XYZ file of C-alpha atoms in Angstrom:
462
model
C 45.544 177.757 58.362
C 47.977 176.893 55.587
C 46.162 176.667 52.239
C 48.423 173.773 51.284
C 46.741 171.279 53.607
C 48.375 168.254 51.941
C 51.869 169.743 52.002
C 53.394 166.936 54.097
C 51.951 164.241 51.822
C 53.207 166.202 48.808
C 56.666 166.388 50.392
C 56.704 162.589 50.606
C 56.175 162.230 46.859
C 58.546 165.097 46.066
C 61.377 163.559 48.095
C 60.676 160.091 46.676
C 60.976 161.481 43.154
C 64.105 163.475 43.982
C 65.548 160.323 45.595
C 65.878 158.837 42.115
C 68.500 161.409 41.064
C 71.272 160.453 43.535
C 70.153 156.803 43.587
C 70.896 156.392 39.895
C 74.354 157.859 40.391
C 75.277 155.251 43.024
C 73.434 152.217 41.719
C 74.825 152.288 38.170
C 78.410 152.038 39.440
C 77.596 148.567 40.786
C 76.310 147.419 37.374
C 79.265 148.528 35.237
C 81.017 145.115 35.135
C 77.776 143.455 33.936
C 77.213 146.195 31.341
C 80.777 145.743 30.099
C 80.222 141.998 29.605
C 76.809 142.456 27.994
C 77.990 144.935 25.333
C 81.717 144.178 25.248
C 82.084 147.855 26.113
C 85.390 149.684 26.479
C 86.416 151.455 29.679
C 85.880 154.777 27.897
C 82.288 153.824 27.024
C 81.625 152.720 30.603
C 82.977 156.042 31.831
C 80.561 157.822 29.510
C 77.634 155.819 30.932
C 78.390 157.352 34.324
C 79.667 160.761 33.235
C 76.946 161.774 30.772
C 74.298 161.489 33.500
C 76.169 163.743 35.909
C 77.177 166.198 33.207
C 73.640 166.629 31.880
C 72.224 166.920 35.377
C 74.737 169.592 36.431
C 74.364 171.604 33.213
C 70.553 171.633 33.150
C 69.522 171.678 36.807
C 69.407 175.490 36.955
C 67.189 175.437 33.869
C 64.920 172.984 35.675
C 64.597 175.393 38.585
C 63.817 178.289 36.253
C 61.179 176.290 34.367
C 59.519 175.507 37.689
C 59.400 179.212 38.537
C 57.796 180.053 35.200
C 55.421 177.163 34.466
C 54.747 175.731 37.911
C 56.755 173.346 40.077
C 54.190 170.575 39.932
C 54.098 170.570 36.121
C 57.882 170.523 35.744
C 58.316 167.922 38.493
C 55.823 165.590 36.825
C 57.426 166.247 33.433
C 60.776 165.268 34.956
C 59.220 162.053 36.298
C 57.857 161.120 32.859
C 61.229 161.786 31.205
C 62.977 159.747 33.904
C 60.469 156.900 33.530
C 60.757 156.651 29.737
C 64.548 157.051 29.730
C 64.900 154.351 32.411
C 62.944 151.955 30.204
C 65.111 152.977 27.250
C 68.241 152.242 29.332
C 66.978 148.813 30.386
C 66.105 147.773 26.837
C 69.070 149.395 25.074
C 70.309 147.216 22.189
C 73.855 148.581 22.430
C 76.215 150.679 24.485
C 75.697 153.805 22.355
C 71.928 153.779 22.851
C 72.506 153.240 26.593
C 74.705 156.333 26.744
C 72.080 158.385 24.884
C 69.339 157.102 27.210
C 71.463 158.061 30.214
C 71.674 161.587 28.795
C 67.874 161.808 28.869
C 67.861 160.384 32.392
C 70.064 163.319 33.370
C 67.569 165.715 31.808
C 64.718 164.168 33.796
C 66.752 164.273 37.012
C 67.587 167.955 36.476
C 63.871 168.770 36.558
C 63.239 166.994 39.874
C 65.505 168.265 42.683
C 65.060 172.057 42.145
C 61.285 171.758 42.455
C 61.584 170.192 45.919
C 63.624 172.970 47.534
C 61.604 175.689 45.812
C 58.302 174.052 46.815
C 59.424 173.784 50.447
C 60.054 177.529 50.397
C 56.480 178.120 49.180
C 54.367 175.332 50.715
C 55.607 175.410 54.309
C 55.568 177.955 57.115
C 58.974 179.341 58.117
C 59.035 177.269 61.324
C 58.203 174.099 59.338
C 60.875 174.571 56.691
C 63.843 173.235 58.747
C 62.047 169.921 59.285
C 60.969 169.730 55.631
C 64.507 170.458 54.362
C 65.916 167.876 56.791
C 63.550 165.217 55.451
C 64.544 166.067 51.893
C 68.266 166.072 52.752
C 68.035 162.656 54.410
C 67.173 161.013 51.071
C 70.709 161.695 49.852
C 72.093 159.631 52.714
C 69.523 156.936 52.063
C 70.426 156.945 48.358
C 74.112 156.413 49.134
C 73.216 153.237 51.058
C 70.402 152.057 48.807
C 72.410 152.603 45.637
C 75.251 150.366 46.788
C 73.120 147.708 48.519
C 70.261 147.630 46.036
C 72.678 147.464 43.121
C 74.466 144.499 44.678
C 71.244 142.627 45.494
C 69.610 143.266 42.120
C 72.677 142.002 40.304
C 72.607 138.822 42.384
C 68.874 138.055 42.254
C 68.992 135.645 39.283
C 65.187 135.259 39.385
C 64.614 136.794 35.951
C 66.484 136.893 32.667
C 67.458 140.466 33.485
C 70.779 141.353 35.121
C 72.107 144.918 34.876
C 68.739 145.964 33.416
C 67.189 145.698 36.891
C 69.057 148.774 38.165
C 67.052 150.804 35.639
C 63.742 148.932 35.848
C 63.576 149.575 39.603
C 62.889 153.240 38.725
C 59.615 152.390 36.962
C 57.330 151.677 39.973
C 58.790 154.591 41.957
C 58.129 157.130 39.187
C 54.586 155.845 38.628
C 53.709 156.141 42.326
C 55.167 159.659 42.473
C 53.265 160.789 39.363
C 49.941 159.644 40.816
C 50.681 160.883 44.341
C 51.843 164.325 43.214
C 48.683 164.735 41.127
C 46.438 164.397 44.193
C 48.495 166.229 46.824
C 50.304 169.182 45.247
C 49.244 172.513 43.771
C 51.048 173.994 40.774
C 52.776 176.814 42.702
C 54.836 179.158 40.569
C 55.884 182.766 40.082
C 52.829 184.933 39.466
C 54.670 187.010 36.875
C 54.853 185.203 33.546
C 58.099 185.589 31.598
C 59.869 184.112 28.618
C 62.816 181.740 28.925
C 66.359 182.963 28.352
C 67.358 180.306 25.793
C 70.613 182.085 24.859
C 71.677 182.203 28.485
C 70.724 178.559 28.939
C 72.831 177.527 25.938
C 75.837 179.541 27.160
C 75.562 178.024 30.634
C 75.233 174.452 29.366
C 78.211 174.741 26.993
C 80.434 176.466 29.567
C 79.689 173.912 32.311
C 80.259 170.988 29.969
C 83.572 172.489 28.868
C 84.623 172.903 32.499
C 83.432 169.524 33.779
C 84.509 167.291 30.864
C 88.231 168.142 31.066
C 88.185 167.512 34.819
C 86.618 164.091 34.287
C 88.637 162.967 31.262
C 91.936 164.771 31.926
C 93.673 161.743 33.429
C 92.553 159.519 30.560
C 94.338 161.789 28.071
C 97.348 162.349 30.357
C 96.415 165.994 30.930
C 97.315 167.020 27.386
C 97.582 170.743 26.652
C 94.225 170.811 24.892
C 92.523 169.617 28.100
C 93.590 172.844 29.795
C 92.642 174.840 26.677
C 89.086 173.475 26.820
C 88.918 174.149 30.571
C 90.084 177.742 30.051
C 87.603 178.251 27.212
C 84.781 176.974 29.423
C 85.794 179.390 32.184
C 85.816 182.289 29.710
C 82.379 181.257 28.436
C 81.090 181.188 32.017
C 82.231 184.798 32.434
C 80.574 185.656 29.091
C 77.345 184.048 30.389
C 77.458 186.183 33.535
C 78.071 189.393 31.552
C 75.236 188.444 29.195
C 72.835 187.960 32.123
C 73.805 191.321 33.628
C 73.220 193.063 30.294
C 69.902 191.252 29.760
C 68.662 192.302 33.199
C 69.720 195.901 32.535
C 67.774 195.860 29.230
C 64.691 194.248 30.856
C 65.107 191.019 28.909
C 64.425 187.617 30.504
C 67.348 186.070 32.412
C 68.120 182.485 33.370
C 69.826 183.446 36.620
C 69.308 186.772 38.320
C 72.891 188.180 38.523
C 72.042 189.714 41.883
C 72.164 186.204 43.382
C 75.817 185.861 42.362
C 76.539 189.416 43.484
C 75.244 188.701 46.992
C 78.350 187.570 48.868
C 76.715 185.499 51.658
C 74.864 183.369 49.088
C 78.066 182.818 47.070
C 79.949 181.832 50.251
C 77.236 179.252 50.969
C 77.681 177.817 47.463
C 81.439 177.506 48.053
C 80.955 175.567 51.312
C 78.508 173.269 49.512
C 81.087 172.796 46.731
C 83.855 171.678 49.103
C 81.876 169.323 51.349
C 80.763 167.416 48.256
C 84.375 166.322 47.739
C 83.125 163.391 49.842
C 82.070 161.801 46.535
C 85.680 160.639 46.275
C 84.923 158.027 48.954
C 82.258 156.366 46.801
C 84.636 156.125 43.852
C 87.709 154.844 45.714
C 86.239 152.622 48.457
C 84.305 150.161 46.247
C 87.272 149.898 43.885
C 89.640 149.240 46.798
C 87.394 146.568 48.296
C 86.714 144.745 45.027
C 90.073 145.055 43.272
C 92.458 144.764 46.234
C 90.507 142.777 48.849
C 88.387 140.912 46.226
C 85.042 141.513 47.942
C 81.823 140.763 46.031
C 79.316 143.551 45.181
C 76.943 142.717 48.045
C 79.653 142.836 50.720
C 81.024 145.998 49.121
C 77.589 147.563 49.444
C 77.422 146.644 53.127
C 80.801 148.297 53.766
C 79.373 151.767 53.084
C 76.458 151.305 55.517
C 78.067 153.132 58.513
C 78.520 156.288 56.422
C 75.111 155.998 54.795
C 73.165 155.398 58.018
C 74.781 158.424 59.657
C 74.219 160.480 56.488
C 70.538 159.522 56.710
C 70.227 160.251 60.459
C 72.094 163.590 60.399
C 69.363 165.646 58.690
C 66.740 164.191 61.039
C 68.766 165.314 64.072
C 69.327 168.883 62.857
C 65.871 170.280 63.848
C 66.382 168.952 67.387
C 69.721 170.755 67.873
C 69.163 174.355 68.928
C 72.383 175.966 67.705
C 72.835 178.737 65.158
C 73.476 177.801 61.531
C 77.095 178.930 61.805
C 77.775 176.645 64.797
C 76.045 173.759 63.014
C 78.289 174.311 59.973
C 81.355 174.098 62.227
C 79.996 170.911 63.810
C 79.314 169.301 60.432
C 82.714 170.228 59.005
C 84.444 169.165 62.232
C 82.842 165.727 62.068
C 83.827 165.379 58.407
C 87.432 166.313 59.145
C 87.611 164.054 62.217
C 85.890 161.140 60.511
C 88.022 161.071 57.370
C 91.243 161.762 59.307
C 90.552 158.851 61.672
C 89.543 156.614 58.758
C 92.881 157.275 57.067
C 94.692 156.487 60.337
C 92.871 153.179 60.897
C 93.453 152.190 57.280
C 97.132 153.028 57.610
C 97.321 150.670 60.596
C 95.325 147.872 58.942
C 94.508 147.307 55.275
C 91.224 145.554 56.121
C 88.190 147.581 57.257
C 87.965 147.492 61.058
C 85.487 148.618 63.703
C 87.551 151.784 64.027
C 87.217 152.381 60.281
C 83.445 151.860 60.449
C 83.141 154.248 63.406
C 85.197 156.857 61.541
C 82.960 156.578 58.480
C 79.930 156.939 60.757
C 81.345 160.219 62.116
C 82.031 161.487 58.591
C 78.557 160.494 57.385
C 76.987 162.235 60.381
C 78.913 165.411 59.555
C 77.745 165.219 55.938
C 74.160 164.647 57.050
C 74.241 167.594 59.451
C 75.844 170.182 57.184
C 73.756 169.417 54.099
C 70.297 170.595 55.319
C 71.848 173.490 57.247
C 73.581 174.809 54.123
C 70.520 174.266 51.926
C 68.266 176.098 54.378
C 70.803 178.876 54.925
C 71.320 179.453 51.199
C 67.598 179.376 50.337
C 66.767 181.711 53.251
C 69.132 184.328 51.795
C 66.967 184.619 48.660
C 63.480 185.947 48.084
C 60.502 183.683 47.423
C 60.392 184.673 43.735
C 64.014 183.509 43.266
C 63.696 180.232 45.155
C 63.808 178.128 41.990
C 66.923 179.844 40.660
C 68.631 179.612 44.052
C 67.844 175.905 44.407
C 69.157 175.344 40.889
C 72.461 177.022 41.798
C 72.649 174.914 44.971
C 72.166 171.755 42.910
C 74.879 172.898 40.474
C 77.282 173.424 43.404
C 76.490 169.919 44.666
C 77.045 168.318 41.262
C 80.188 170.267 40.327
C 81.602 169.694 43.811
C 80.927 165.967 43.467
C 82.458 165.788 39.981
C 85.487 167.921 40.900
C 86.083 166.191 44.222
C 85.572 162.737 42.774
C 87.991 163.495 39.957
C 90.720 165.010 42.146
C 90.474 162.371 44.885
C 90.153 159.584 42.314
C 93.138 160.864 40.331
C 95.307 160.921 43.459
C 94.181 157.393 44.326
C 94.685 155.811 40.909
C 97.906 157.707 40.226
C 99.604 156.565 43.439
C 98.550 152.905 43.488
C 101.650 151.932 41.518
C 104.125 153.776 43.745
C 102.458 153.500 47.164
C 100.339 150.372 46.830
C 96.570 150.081 47.290
C 96.294 150.671 51.072
C 98.531 153.763 51.246
C 97.023 155.220 48.051
C 93.534 154.894 49.533
C 94.778 156.279 52.873
C 96.111 159.377 51.098
C 92.919 159.801 49.060
C 90.515 159.842 52.004
C 92.864 162.053 54.039
C 92.653 164.585 51.191
C 88.865 164.626 51.625
C 89.459 165.754 55.221
C 91.924 168.432 54.079
C 89.387 169.833 51.576
C 86.923 170.549 54.409
C 89.353 173.005 55.997
C 88.463 175.420 53.191
C 84.867 175.307 54.418
C 86.002 176.323 57.932
C 87.640 179.503 56.631
C 84.690 180.309 54.351
C 82.260 179.928 57.261
C 84.385 182.337 59.315
C 84.050 184.902 56.536
C 80.299 184.251 56.335
C 79.985 184.824 60.095
C 82.039 188.032 59.934
C 79.799 189.308 57.138
C 76.674 188.540 59.200
C 78.090 190.321 62.273
C 78.930 193.371 60.150
C 75.375 193.525 58.771
C 73.854 193.249 62.275
C 76.005 196.123 63.544
């Protein structure tokens, strides 16, 4: 009998809490016009409202996983919920745009504590044969968040039943966090590494600075016309990332605490998994370009714009639930997921080329792409986590979350830059057609990486 008798109830609260992280990414985009009017904010300030959340989350998520290993996943998860709760209230009642940006930074900190604890807890709480189902349930919340963020944002902004407007997209977090705090208290044990260690604060600082210096130029490069100093900052961040790795190797050799065990990044199959995760998250470009296209070119309202993403979101939600029922190897499932992504986005670009208005063919294509995303996500998470030992589950899940966030930021920036840069020369429809076709092209990299992963596995078995 499993000693964690309430593990399935605990998973419900864990996934509900982790649901807040991607939800806040999607839902805030819908509120930006209202925030701009409320504070007379500049486009640069609005960009910071979105960017600071993702930047903080990506830079600190590995630290969140490490803290869970050291002090207990329940404690750090609940701490993340409290930070998210208080920062959401601070966002809703911000007196100005600057305080909103600062509050969003703390939201990112809270979010970075949540997701790593879920994957690491699944590795500990559940039997091996239960883990695929548990990971699939967790993965499905990302698809649900993509739908809920767009739809809920549109509906909340159009309620007009209170004096609040954009504030509602932050206040909606309050009841969810409170329920999760109470539920987690009664259903989850504080599982953690038995060996107590100190935290590698130097390594954490190096990692945070290097990631920020890599991500910020990618996000803001177009705004500053890709000036030379943008590339200088990007290069400096890359050098600092190498310095961080060398520092971790030296610390491990000298028996000092490390933030990330270098052996994880020296294990080729795990690194290949991270690369596949990085590339399939280029799909974030869809969520940047599609709402803009619908609202600015076709003049759709926020509610109808939210409904337009439903085919992708429903399939994204269903995909992880179907994975445990499909009895293929992980490598075949990766090919299936990537194949659906490539087919879906390629067909979507074709239908859009033929008609500037979304059609049934476009909706079907987005459904295929969403299904591919929903299938590959839990498979890659489970595959990557399975390659690590139980004692490194928190660090591994943190690296997976970093790959997701950096892939989303990089993909969104590249796809978005292509879209916005070609609107003037190609027009809205062809610029959007090119952008979503590039998402399909990016998935081809995943095909070749999976081939290498399979060859490595066959070599080991021989």
